Amino acid sequence: MEKVVALTKRRGFIYPSSEIYGGLSGFYDYGPYGVALKRAIRDLWWRHMVDLRDDVVGLESTLIMPSDVWAASGHLTNFVDPLRQCLGKCKKRWRADHVTGNTCPECGGELTEPRMFNLMFKTHVGPLEDEASEVYLRPETAQGMFVDFKNVINSSRVRVPFGIAQQGRAFRNEITPGNFVFRVREFELMEMEYFVRPNQDDEAFEYWRKERMRWFTEVLGVKPGHLRFYDHPQASLSHYSKQTTDIEYEFPFGWGELEGIADRTDFDLVVHQERSKQDLTYLDPETNERYLPWVIEPAVSVERIFITLLIDAYDEDVVNNEPRTLLRFHPNVAPVQVAVVPLSKKPELTGPAQNVIQALRGHFRVEYDQTGGNIGRRYRRQDEIGTPFCVTVDFETLNDQAVTIRHRDSTEQERVKIAELSSRLEALVG
Ligand code: GAP
């Protein structure tokens, strides 16, 4: 884990938020390669959850929502963690389920009895800071889909079964953020509420468990041996859930939740219908029945996938008797898919190299690497950020109108005509 954290900082994937002011615990900024990786994750999720399907539509709802929403959804009373504070030297706060016994793991001081702590960030809308102006930063995007359910069914041609998908920021005042970006206080959720006929939840639940696992292994290239399903026992289910399966990843700190797939039944639509006093029922054109659909929800954050991909891809090996560090990213997610590296800085090579990258730009995530250092050092740098293919323009290129594709994983090289480069890379990147 320390090696991955060091690499991500060194190579500009991620920085602590507001670092020059000492940072803010549980908040991170993303640098150039981190942004590229996050965008790839987001785009692949949207592509497979929305664009490639005919039964899911998109939504963007606001980050700030009124108290009524959270009172109805149960978050005001149930979105709590048990908190214990150290009365000894360090005064640290702990999540009660993260400590055993009555003494502080840090300084051995006595711990208070657990008290419930609500994880939502509260703020006010308008100049008056009274109860009437209280609003919350959303801790999940899901409520937007339920609150807008009627708008979506009235304004689009969706028919049950169908889904509403959303990506966007969520905020949780976690008591103990940590394990890098595994648990942070500001993150980006990707959630899809899949509406089915009442009591027809089991089949959809099974489908989405399998489909989400397939996405991680086939589309993102996560090693199947590091993933497993964890079915929650009744006692650990969220207040809205009938059944939940987590897709877990084997992190260096143990198995941890990557994504949750929850069967929310009609819980949310029922409570919002009750509190808003609006009719949220759906008229099924096939059966002519009115009902509140049941919901299956796959939910995952970009950050959990981000840390998973980095850990899964991190590797060290030896090439030509020299140790090397590399990220074996699947080409789908690599921040740079193709780096173009002229063998020398001489204009007779940089000119053709610029032409090559111009032809690839827009089709692949590309980078031009003409920095100092021999070609081997530049390959190593690309290995470290996980670039699967380097295209080298050398002096021979001037004669044979061909370039070399160097493969990150095997370090093998192949000679390809410039005219065929795009289609060859297309085949390799997929
Ligand atoms: N709408 C359901 C929901 O929000 P959750 O299990 O609380 O369920 C869903 O969160 C997903 O969000 C998790 O599986 C995880 O991927 C991610 N997640 C939750 N808390 C997080 C945090 N503090 N930092 C980063 N990701 C988090």
CSV table of C-alpha atoms and ligand atoms in Angstrom, one decimal:
chain,number,residue,atom,x,y,z
A,1,MET,CA,0.0,0.0,0.0
A,2,GLU,CA,2.8,2.5,0.9
A,3,LYS,CA,4.5,1.8,-2.4
A,4,VAL,CA,1.2,2.5,-4.3
A,5,VAL,CA,0.6,5.7,-2.4
A,6,ALA,CA,4.2,6.9,-3.0
A,7,LEU,CA,4.0,6.1,-6.7
A,8,THR,CA,0.6,7.9,-7.1
A,9,LYS,CA,2.1,11.1,-5.5
A,10,ARG,CA,5.4,10.9,-7.4
A,11,ARG,CA,3.7,10.5,-10.7
A,12,GLY,CA,0.9,13.1,-10.2
A,13,PHE,CA,-2.1,10.9,-9.8
A,14,ILE,CA,-3.2,12.3,-6.4
A,15,TYR,CA,-2.4,14.9,-3.8
A,16,PRO,CA,-3.7,15.7,-0.4
A,17,SER,CA,-6.3,18.5,-0.6
A,18,SER,CA,-5.0,21.9,0.3
A,19,GLU,CA,-1.6,20.4,1.0
A,20,ILE,CA,0.3,23.8,1.4
A,21,TYR,CA,-2.1,24.5,4.4
A,22,GLY,CA,-1.4,21.1,6.0
A,23,GLY,CA,-4.1,19.2,4.2
A,24,LEU,CA,-7.7,18.3,5.2
A,25,SER,CA,-8.2,14.8,6.4
A,26,GLY,CA,-10.4,12.6,4.2
A,27,PHE,CA,-10.1,15.0,1.1
A,28,TYR,CA,-7.9,14.5,-1.9
A,29,ASP,CA,-7.1,16.4,-5.2
A,30,TYR,CA,-6.4,14.5,-8.4
A,31,GLY,CA,-3.5,15.4,-10.7
A,32,PRO,CA,-3.2,14.9,-14.5
A,33,TYR,CA,-3.0,11.0,-14.5
A,34,GLY,CA,-5.5,10.7,-11.7
A,35,VAL,CA,-8.0,12.8,-13.6
A,36,ALA,CA,-7.5,10.6,-16.7
A,37,LEU,CA,-7.9,7.4,-14.7
A,38,LYS,CA,-11.1,8.7,-13.0
A,39,ARG,CA,-12.5,9.9,-16.3
A,40,ALA,CA,-11.9,6.5,-17.8
A,41,ILE,CA,-13.7,4.8,-14.9
A,42,ARG,CA,-16.6,7.1,-15.1
A,43,ASP,CA,-16.9,6.8,-18.9
A,44,LEU,CA,-16.8,3.0,-18.8
A,45,TRP,CA,-19.4,2.9,-16.1
A,46,TRP,CA,-21.7,5.2,-18.1
A,47,ARG,CA,-21.1,3.3,-21.3
A,48,HIS,CA,-22.0,-0.1,-19.8
A,49,MET,CA,-24.8,1.1,-17.5
A,50,VAL,CA,-26.5,3.5,-19.9
A,51,ASP,CA,-25.2,3.9,-23.4
A,52,LEU,CA,-25.0,0.2,-24.4
A,53,ARG,CA,-28.5,-0.5,-22.9
A,54,ASP,CA,-32.0,0.4,-23.9
A,55,ASP,CA,-33.5,0.2,-20.4
A,56,VAL,CA,-31.5,2.8,-18.4
A,57,VAL,CA,-31.7,6.6,-18.6
A,58,GLY,CA,-29.6,9.2,-16.9
A,59,LEU,CA,-30.2,11.8,-14.3
A,60,GLU,CA,-28.3,14.6,-12.6
A,61,SER,CA,-29.9,15.9,-9.4
A,62,THR,CA,-28.5,18.5,-7.0
A,63,LEU,CA,-25.8,17.9,-4.4
A,64,ILE,CA,-27.8,19.9,-1.8
A,65,MET,CA,-31.3,18.7,-0.9
A,66,PRO,CA,-33.8,19.8,1.7
A,67,SER,CA,-34.2,18.2,5.1
A,68,ASP,CA,-37.5,16.7,4.1
A,69,VAL,CA,-35.7,14.4,1.7
A,70,TRP,CA,-33.4,13.0,4.4
A,71,ALA,CA,-36.2,12.8,7.0
A,72,ALA,CA,-38.3,10.7,4.6
A,73,SER,CA,-35.4,8.5,3.5
A,74,GLY,CA,-34.4,7.7,7.1
A,75,HIS,CA,-31.0,9.3,6.8
A,76,LEU,CA,-31.6,11.8,9.5
A,77,THR,CA,-32.2,9.1,12.1
A,78,ASN,CA,-30.4,6.0,10.6
A,79,PHE,CA,-27.3,7.3,8.8
A,80,VAL,CA,-25.3,7.2,11.9
A,81,ASP,CA,-22.1,5.5,13.2
A,82,PRO,CA,-21.4,4.8,16.8
A,83,LEU,CA,-18.6,7.2,18.0
A,84,ARG,CA,-16.3,6.8,21.0
A,85,GLN,CA,-13.8,9.4,22.1
A,86,CYS,CA,-10.6,8.9,24.0
A,87,LEU,CA,-10.5,10.7,27.4
A,88,GLY,CA,-6.8,10.1,27.7
A,89,LYS,CA,-3.9,12.0,26.1
A,90,CYS,CA,-4.7,11.8,22.4
A,91,LYS,CA,-8.5,12.7,22.5
A,92,LYS,CA,-8.9,10.8,19.3
A,93,ARG,CA,-12.4,9.8,18.1
A,94,TRP,CA,-13.0,6.2,17.0
A,95,ARG,CA,-15.8,4.4,15.3
A,96,ALA,CA,-17.0,2.0,18.0
A,97,ASP,CA,-17.0,-1.0,15.6
A,98,HIS,CA,-13.3,-0.3,14.8
A,99,VAL,CA,-12.1,-0.7,18.4
A,100,THR,CA,-12.3,-3.6,20.9
A,101,GLY,CA,-12.5,-3.1,24.6
A,102,ASN,CA,-12.6,0.2,26.5
A,103,THR,CA,-9.1,1.6,25.9
A,104,CYS,CA,-7.9,3.8,23.1
A,105,PRO,CA,-5.8,1.9,20.5
A,106,GLU,CA,-3.5,5.0,20.2
A,107,CYS,CA,-2.6,6.0,23.7
A,108,GLY,CA,-4.4,3.5,26.0
A,109,GLY,CA,-6.7,6.2,27.5
A,110,GLU,CA,-10.2,5.4,28.6
A,111,LEU,CA,-12.9,5.6,25.9
A,112,THR,CA,-16.4,7.2,26.3
A,113,GLU,CA,-19.5,5.1,25.9
A,114,PRO,CA,-20.6,5.0,22.2
A,115,ARG,CA,-22.9,7.8,21.1
A,116,MET,CA,-24.5,8.0,17.7
A,117,PHE,CA,-23.0,10.5,15.2
A,118,ASN,CA,-24.8,11.5,12.0
A,119,LEU,CA,-22.5,11.4,8.9
A,120,MET,CA,-24.3,14.0,6.9
A,121,PHE,CA,-22.8,17.5,6.3
A,122,LYS,CA,-25.4,20.1,7.2
A,123,THR,CA,-25.5,23.7,5.9
A,124,HIS,CA,-28.0,26.5,5.4
A,125,VAL,CA,-29.6,28.0,2.3
A,126,GLY,CA,-30.1,31.8,2.5
A,127,PRO,CA,-28.9,34.3,5.0
A,128,LEU,CA,-30.7,32.9,8.0
A,129,GLU,CA,-29.2,30.0,9.9
A,130,ASP,CA,-32.4,28.7,11.4
A,131,GLU,CA,-34.0,25.2,11.4
A,132,ALA,CA,-36.2,26.1,8.4
A,133,SER,CA,-33.1,26.9,6.2
A,134,GLU,CA,-31.3,23.6,7.1
A,135,VAL,CA,-30.2,21.5,4.1
A,136,TYR,CA,-27.8,18.6,3.7
A,137,LEU,CA,-25.0,17.7,1.2
A,138,ARG,CA,-26.2,14.4,-0.2
A,139,PRO,CA,-24.5,11.3,1.3
A,140,GLU,CA,-25.8,9.2,-1.7
A,141,THR,CA,-27.1,10.1,-5.1
A,142,ALA,CA,-29.9,7.6,-4.9
A,143,GLN,CA,-32.5,9.9,-3.3
A,144,GLY,CA,-32.3,12.1,-6.4
A,145,MET,CA,-33.6,9.2,-8.5
A,146,PHE,CA,-36.5,8.6,-6.1
A,147,VAL,CA,-37.5,12.2,-5.7
A,148,ASP,CA,-37.4,12.7,-9.5
A,149,PHE,CA,-39.0,9.3,-10.2
A,150,LYS,CA,-42.4,10.9,-11.2
A,151,ASN,CA,-40.6,13.5,-13.4
A,152,VAL,CA,-38.8,10.7,-15.3
A,153,ILE,CA,-41.7,8.5,-15.9
A,154,ASN,CA,-43.9,11.4,-17.0
A,155,SER,CA,-41.3,12.9,-19.3
A,156,SER,CA,-39.7,9.9,-20.9
A,157,ARG,CA,-40.9,6.7,-22.5
A,158,VAL,CA,-39.4,4.3,-19.9
A,159,ARG,CA,-41.4,1.2,-19.0
A,160,VAL,CA,-40.8,-1.1,-16.0
A,161,PRO,CA,-38.4,-2.7,-15.8
A,162,PHE,CA,-36.0,0.2,-16.3
A,163,GLY,CA,-33.2,2.0,-14.5
A,164,ILE,CA,-32.2,5.6,-13.7
A,165,ALA,CA,-28.5,6.1,-13.4
A,166,GLN,CA,-26.5,9.0,-11.9
A,167,GLN,CA,-22.9,9.9,-11.3
A,168,GLY,CA,-22.0,12.7,-8.9
A,169,ARG,CA,-20.4,13.9,-5.7
A,170,ALA,CA,-21.5,12.6,-2.4
A,171,PHE,CA,-20.3,13.7,1.1
A,172,ARG,CA,-20.0,11.8,4.3
A,173,ASN,CA,-18.5,13.1,7.5
A,174,GLU,CA,-16.7,9.8,8.1
A,175,ILE,CA,-15.4,9.5,11.7
A,176,THR,CA,-12.3,7.7,10.5
A,177,PRO,CA,-11.4,8.3,6.9
A,178,GLY,CA,-8.4,6.3,5.8
A,179,ASN,CA,-6.7,3.6,3.8
A,180,PHE,CA,-5.8,6.2,1.2
A,181,VAL,CA,-9.0,6.9,-0.9
A,182,PHE,CA,-10.8,3.8,0.3
A,183,ARG,CA,-12.8,5.9,2.8
A,184,VAL,CA,-12.9,9.6,2.2
A,185,ARG,CA,-15.3,12.4,3.1
A,186,GLU,CA,-16.0,13.7,-0.4
A,187,PHE,CA,-16.3,11.2,-3.2
A,188,GLU,CA,-18.0,10.4,-6.4
A,189,LEU,CA,-20.8,7.9,-6.5
A,190,MET,CA,-22.1,6.0,-9.5
A,191,GLU,CA,-25.5,4.5,-8.7
A,192,MET,CA,-28.3,3.0,-10.7
A,193,GLU,CA,-31.8,2.4,-9.4
A,194,TYR,CA,-33.4,-0.4,-11.4
A,195,PHE,CA,-37.2,-0.4,-11.1
A,196,VAL,CA,-39.0,-3.8,-11.3
A,197,ARG,CA,-42.6,-5.0,-10.7
A,198,PRO,CA,-43.4,-5.6,-7.0
A,199,ASN,CA,-42.0,-8.9,-5.7
A,200,GLN,CA,-40.1,-9.5,-8.9
A,201,ASP,CA,-36.9,-8.4,-7.3
A,202,ASP,CA,-35.0,-11.7,-6.9
A,203,GLU,CA,-34.3,-12.2,-10.6
A,204,ALA,CA,-33.1,-8.6,-11.1
A,205,PHE,CA,-31.0,-8.9,-8.0
A,206,GLU,CA,-29.3,-12.0,-9.3
A,207,TYR,CA,-28.8,-10.4,-12.7
A,208,TRP,CA,-27.1,-7.3,-11.4
A,209,ARG,CA,-24.8,-9.2,-9.0
A,210,LYS,CA,-23.4,-11.1,-12.0
A,211,GLU,CA,-23.4,-8.2,-14.4
A,212,ARG,CA,-21.5,-6.0,-12.0
A,213,MET,CA,-18.9,-8.7,-11.4
A,214,ARG,CA,-18.5,-9.2,-15.1
A,215,TRP,CA,-17.9,-5.5,-15.6
A,216,PHE,CA,-15.1,-5.4,-13.1
A,217,THR,CA,-13.3,-8.4,-14.5
A,218,GLU,CA,-14.0,-8.1,-18.3
A,219,VAL,CA,-14.1,-4.4,-18.8
A,220,LEU,CA,-11.8,-3.1,-16.1
A,221,GLY,CA,-9.5,-6.1,-16.1
A,222,VAL,CA,-9.6,-6.7,-12.3
A,223,LYS,CA,-8.1,-10.1,-11.4
A,224,PRO,CA,-11.0,-12.4,-10.7
A,225,GLY,CA,-9.1,-14.2,-7.9
A,226,HIS,CA,-9.0,-10.9,-5.9
A,227,LEU,CA,-12.8,-10.4,-6.0
A,228,ARG,CA,-15.6,-12.2,-4.2
A,229,PHE,CA,-19.3,-11.8,-3.3
A,230,TYR,CA,-20.2,-11.2,0.3
A,231,ASP,CA,-23.9,-11.6,1.2
A,232,HIS,CA,-24.8,-9.5,4.2
A,233,PRO,CA,-26.4,-11.2,7.1
A,234,GLN,CA,-29.8,-9.8,8.2
A,235,ALA,CA,-28.2,-7.9,11.1
A,236,SER,CA,-25.9,-5.9,9.0
A,237,LEU,CA,-28.4,-4.7,6.4
A,238,SER,CA,-29.0,-1.0,5.9
A,239,HIS,CA,-32.3,0.3,7.1
A,240,TYR,CA,-33.8,0.2,3.5
A,241,SER,CA,-32.5,-3.1,2.4
A,242,LYS,CA,-34.1,-6.6,2.1
A,243,GLN,CA,-30.9,-8.2,0.8
A,244,THR,CA,-27.5,-6.8,-0.1
A,245,THR,CA,-24.4,-8.4,-1.7
A,246,ASP,CA,-21.1,-6.6,-1.7
A,247,ILE,CA,-18.5,-7.2,-4.4
A,248,GLU,CA,-15.4,-7.3,-2.2
A,249,TYR,CA,-11.7,-6.8,-3.2
A,250,GLU,CA,-8.8,-8.3,-1.4
A,251,PHE,CA,-7.0,-5.1,-0.4
A,252,PRO,CA,-3.6,-5.1,1.4
A,253,PHE,CA,-5.5,-4.3,4.6
A,254,GLY,CA,-7.9,-7.2,4.0
A,255,TRP,CA,-11.2,-7.9,2.1
A,256,GLY,CA,-13.2,-4.7,1.7
A,257,GLU,CA,-16.4,-3.5,0.0
A,258,LEU,CA,-15.8,-2.4,-3.5
A,259,GLU,CA,-19.5,-2.1,-4.6
A,260,GLY,CA,-22.8,-2.8,-2.9
A,261,ILE,CA,-25.8,-4.3,-4.7
A,262,ALA,CA,-28.9,-3.7,-2.6
A,263,ASP,CA,-32.5,-4.8,-2.9
A,264,ARG,CA,-34.3,-1.6,-1.6
A,265,THR,CA,-37.8,-3.0,-2.3
A,266,ASP,CA,-40.3,-0.1,-2.5
A,267,PHE,CA,-38.9,1.4,0.7
A,268,ASP,CA,-37.9,4.7,-0.8
A,269,LEU,CA,-40.9,5.4,-3.0
A,270,VAL,CA,-43.2,4.5,-0.2
A,271,VAL,CA,-41.6,6.9,2.3
A,272,HIS,CA,-41.3,9.8,-0.3
A,273,GLN,CA,-44.9,9.3,-1.3
A,274,GLU,CA,-46.0,9.4,2.3
A,275,ARG,CA,-44.0,12.5,3.3
A,276,SER,CA,-44.5,14.5,0.0
A,277,LYS,CA,-48.2,13.5,-0.2
A,278,GLN,CA,-47.6,13.2,-4.0
A,279,ASP,CA,-48.8,10.2,-5.9
A,280,LEU,CA,-45.7,8.4,-7.0
A,281,THR,CA,-47.3,5.3,-8.4
A,282,TYR,CA,-46.6,3.9,-11.9
A,283,LEU,CA,-49.4,2.8,-14.2
A,284,ASP,CA,-48.2,-0.3,-15.9
A,285,PRO,CA,-49.5,-0.2,-19.5
A,286,GLU,CA,-49.2,-4.0,-19.8
A,287,THR,CA,-51.3,-5.0,-16.8
A,288,ASN,CA,-53.2,-1.7,-16.2
A,289,GLU,CA,-52.2,-1.9,-12.6
A,290,ARG,CA,-50.9,1.0,-10.5
A,291,TYR,CA,-48.1,0.3,-8.1
A,292,LEU,CA,-44.8,1.5,-6.6
A,293,PRO,CA,-42.0,-0.4,-8.3
A,294,TRP,CA,-39.4,-2.2,-6.3
A,295,VAL,CA,-35.7,-1.3,-6.7
A,296,ILE,CA,-32.4,-3.0,-7.2
A,297,GLU,CA,-29.4,-0.7,-6.8
A,298,PRO,CA,-25.8,-1.3,-7.7
A,299,ALA,CA,-23.7,1.5,-6.1
A,300,VAL,CA,-20.0,2.1,-6.2
A,301,SER,CA,-17.6,5.1,-5.9
A,302,VAL,CA,-15.0,6.2,-8.4
A,303,GLU,CA,-12.5,6.3,-5.5
A,304,ARG,CA,-13.0,2.7,-4.5
A,305,ILE,CA,-12.5,1.6,-8.1
A,306,PHE,CA,-9.5,4.0,-8.4
A,307,ILE,CA,-7.7,2.4,-5.4
A,308,THR,CA,-8.7,-1.1,-6.5
A,309,LEU,CA,-7.2,-0.6,-10.0
A,310,LEU,CA,-4.0,0.8,-8.6
A,311,ILE,CA,-3.5,-2.0,-6.2
A,312,ASP,CA,-4.5,-4.7,-8.7
A,313,ALA,CA,-2.2,-3.3,-11.3
A,314,TYR,CA,0.9,-2.6,-9.2
A,315,ASP,CA,3.8,-4.9,-9.9
A,316,GLU,CA,7.6,-5.2,-9.7
A,317,ASP,CA,9.7,-7.3,-12.0
A,318,VAL,CA,13.2,-7.5,-13.4
A,319,VAL,CA,14.0,-6.5,-17.1
A,320,ASN,CA,17.5,-6.8,-18.4
A,321,ASN,CA,18.8,-7.4,-14.9
A,322,GLU,CA,17.2,-4.1,-13.7
A,323,PRO,CA,14.3,-4.0,-11.3
A,324,ARG,CA,11.2,-2.2,-12.7
A,325,THR,CA,8.0,-0.9,-11.1
A,326,LEU,CA,4.9,-1.0,-13.3
A,327,LEU,CA,1.2,-0.6,-13.3
A,328,ARG,CA,-0.4,-3.4,-15.4
A,329,PHE,CA,-3.5,-1.4,-16.2
A,330,HIS,CA,-6.0,-2.8,-18.6
A,331,PRO,CA,-5.8,-0.6,-21.8
A,332,ASN,CA,-9.4,0.5,-21.1
A,333,VAL,CA,-8.4,2.3,-18.0
A,334,ALA,CA,-4.8,3.3,-18.5
A,335,PRO,CA,-4.5,7.1,-18.1
A,336,VAL,CA,-2.2,7.1,-21.2
A,337,GLN,CA,-3.0,4.3,-23.7
A,338,VAL,CA,-0.2,5.2,-26.2
A,339,ALA,CA,2.9,7.2,-25.6
A,340,VAL,CA,4.8,8.4,-28.6
A,341,VAL,CA,8.6,8.6,-28.0
A,342,PRO,CA,11.1,9.9,-30.6
A,343,LEU,CA,14.4,8.2,-30.1
A,344,SER,CA,16.2,11.5,-30.3
A,345,LYS,CA,15.4,15.2,-29.9
A,346,LYS,CA,16.7,15.9,-33.5
A,347,PRO,CA,14.1,17.6,-35.7
A,348,GLU,CA,14.2,14.9,-38.3
A,349,LEU,CA,12.7,12.6,-35.7
A,350,THR,CA,10.5,14.9,-33.7
A,351,GLY,CA,8.7,16.1,-36.9
A,352,PRO,CA,7.5,12.6,-37.9
A,353,ALA,CA,6.8,11.8,-34.2
A,354,GLN,CA,4.5,14.9,-34.0
A,355,ASN,CA,2.7,13.7,-37.1
A,356,VAL,CA,2.2,10.3,-35.6
A,357,ILE,CA,0.8,11.6,-32.4
A,358,GLN,CA,-1.5,14.0,-34.3
A,359,ALA,CA,-3.0,11.1,-36.1
A,360,LEU,CA,-3.6,9.1,-32.9
A,361,ARG,CA,-5.0,12.0,-30.8
A,362,GLY,CA,-8.7,11.9,-30.3
A,363,HIS,CA,-8.7,8.1,-30.9
A,364,PHE,CA,-6.6,7.1,-27.9
A,365,ARG,CA,-5.4,8.8,-24.7
A,366,VAL,CA,-1.9,9.8,-25.9
A,367,GLU,CA,1.2,11.4,-24.5
A,368,TYR,CA,4.2,12.8,-26.3
A,369,ASP,CA,7.4,11.9,-24.4
A,370,GLN,CA,10.4,13.7,-25.6
A,371,THR,CA,11.9,14.4,-22.1
A,372,GLY,CA,15.6,14.0,-21.6
A,373,GLY,CA,17.0,10.6,-20.8
A,374,ASN,CA,17.6,7.5,-22.9
A,375,ILE,CA,14.8,5.6,-24.4
A,376,GLY,CA,15.0,2.9,-21.6
A,377,ARG,CA,14.4,5.5,-18.9
A,378,ARG,CA,11.4,6.9,-20.8
A,379,TYR,CA,9.9,3.4,-21.2
A,380,ARG,CA,10.3,2.9,-17.4
A,381,ARG,CA,8.5,6.1,-16.7
A,382,GLN,CA,5.6,5.0,-19.0
A,383,ASP,CA,5.6,1.6,-17.2
A,384,GLU,CA,5.2,3.3,-13.9
A,385,ILE,CA,2.1,5.2,-15.0
A,386,GLY,CA,0.8,2.1,-16.6
A,387,THR,CA,1.0,3.0,-20.3
A,388,PRO,CA,0.4,-0.3,-22.2
A,389,PHE,CA,2.0,0.8,-25.5
A,390,CYS,CA,4.9,3.0,-26.5
A,391,VAL,CA,5.4,4.0,-30.1
A,392,THR,CA,9.0,4.7,-30.9
A,393,VAL,CA,10.1,6.8,-33.9
A,394,ASP,CA,13.7,6.1,-34.8
A,395,PHE,CA,16.1,6.9,-37.6
A,396,GLU,CA,15.0,3.8,-39.5
A,397,THR,CA,11.5,5.3,-39.6
A,398,LEU,CA,12.8,7.8,-42.2
A,399,ASN,CA,13.6,4.9,-44.5
A,400,ASP,CA,10.9,2.4,-43.9
A,401,GLN,CA,8.0,4.6,-42.9
A,402,ALA,CA,7.5,2.3,-39.9
A,403,VAL,CA,7.6,2.6,-36.1
A,404,THR,CA,8.1,0.3,-33.2
A,405,ILE,CA,5.3,-0.6,-30.8
A,406,ARG,CA,6.8,-1.6,-27.4
A,407,HIS,CA,4.5,-3.7,-25.2
A,408,ARG,CA,4.6,-2.8,-21.5
A,409,ASP,CA,3.9,-6.2,-20.0
A,410,SER,CA,6.2,-8.4,-22.2
A,411,THR,CA,8.6,-5.5,-23.2
A,412,GLU,CA,8.4,-7.1,-26.7
A,413,GLN,CA,8.6,-4.8,-29.7
A,414,GLU,CA,7.0,-5.1,-33.1
A,415,ARG,CA,7.6,-3.1,-36.2
A,416,VAL,CA,4.5,-1.5,-37.9
A,417,LYS,CA,4.0,0.7,-40.9
A,418,ILE,CA,2.8,4.2,-39.9
A,419,ALA,CA,-0.1,3.7,-42.4
A,420,GLU,CA,-1.2,0.7,-40.3
A,421,LEU,CA,-0.4,2.0,-36.9
A,422,SER,CA,-3.9,3.2,-36.0
A,423,SER,CA,-5.7,0.0,-36.9
A,424,ARG,CA,-3.0,-2.1,-35.1
A,425,LEU,CA,-3.3,0.0,-31.9
A,426,GLU,CA,-7.1,-0.2,-32.2
A,427,ALA,CA,-6.8,-4.0,-32.2
A,428,LEU,CA,-4.4,-3.9,-29.2
A,429,VAL,CA,-6.3,-1.4,-27.1
A,430,GLY,CA,-9.7,-2.9,-28.0
B,1,GAP,N1,-27.0,4.3,-2.2
B,1,GAP,C1,-26.4,3.2,-1.5
B,1,GAP,C2,-25.2,3.5,-0.8
B,1,GAP,O1,-24.8,4.7,-0.8
B,1,GAP,P1,-23.1,2.5,0.5
B,1,GAP,O2,-22.8,1.1,0.7
B,1,GAP,O3,-23.2,3.4,1.7
B,1,GAP,O4,-24.5,2.5,-0.3
B,1,GAP,C3,-22.1,2.7,-1.9
B,1,GAP,O5,-22.1,3.2,-0.5
B,1,GAP,C4,-20.6,2.6,-2.4
B,1,GAP,O6,-20.0,3.9,-2.2
B,1,GAP,C5,-19.7,1.7,-1.6
B,1,GAP,O7,-19.8,0.4,-2.1
B,1,GAP,C6,-18.3,2.3,-1.9
B,1,GAP,O8,-18.0,1.9,-3.2
B,1,GAP,C7,-18.7,3.8,-1.9
B,1,GAP,N2,-18.4,4.5,-0.7
B,1,GAP,C8,-19.1,4.5,0.4
B,1,GAP,N3,-18.6,5.3,1.4
B,1,GAP,C9,-17.4,5.8,0.9
B,1,GAP,C10,-16.4,6.6,1.3
B,1,GAP,N4,-16.4,7.2,2.5
B,1,GAP,N5,-15.3,6.9,0.5
B,1,GAP,C11,-15.3,6.3,-0.7
B,1,GAP,N6,-16.2,5.5,-1.2
B,1,GAP,C12,-17.3,5.2,-0.4
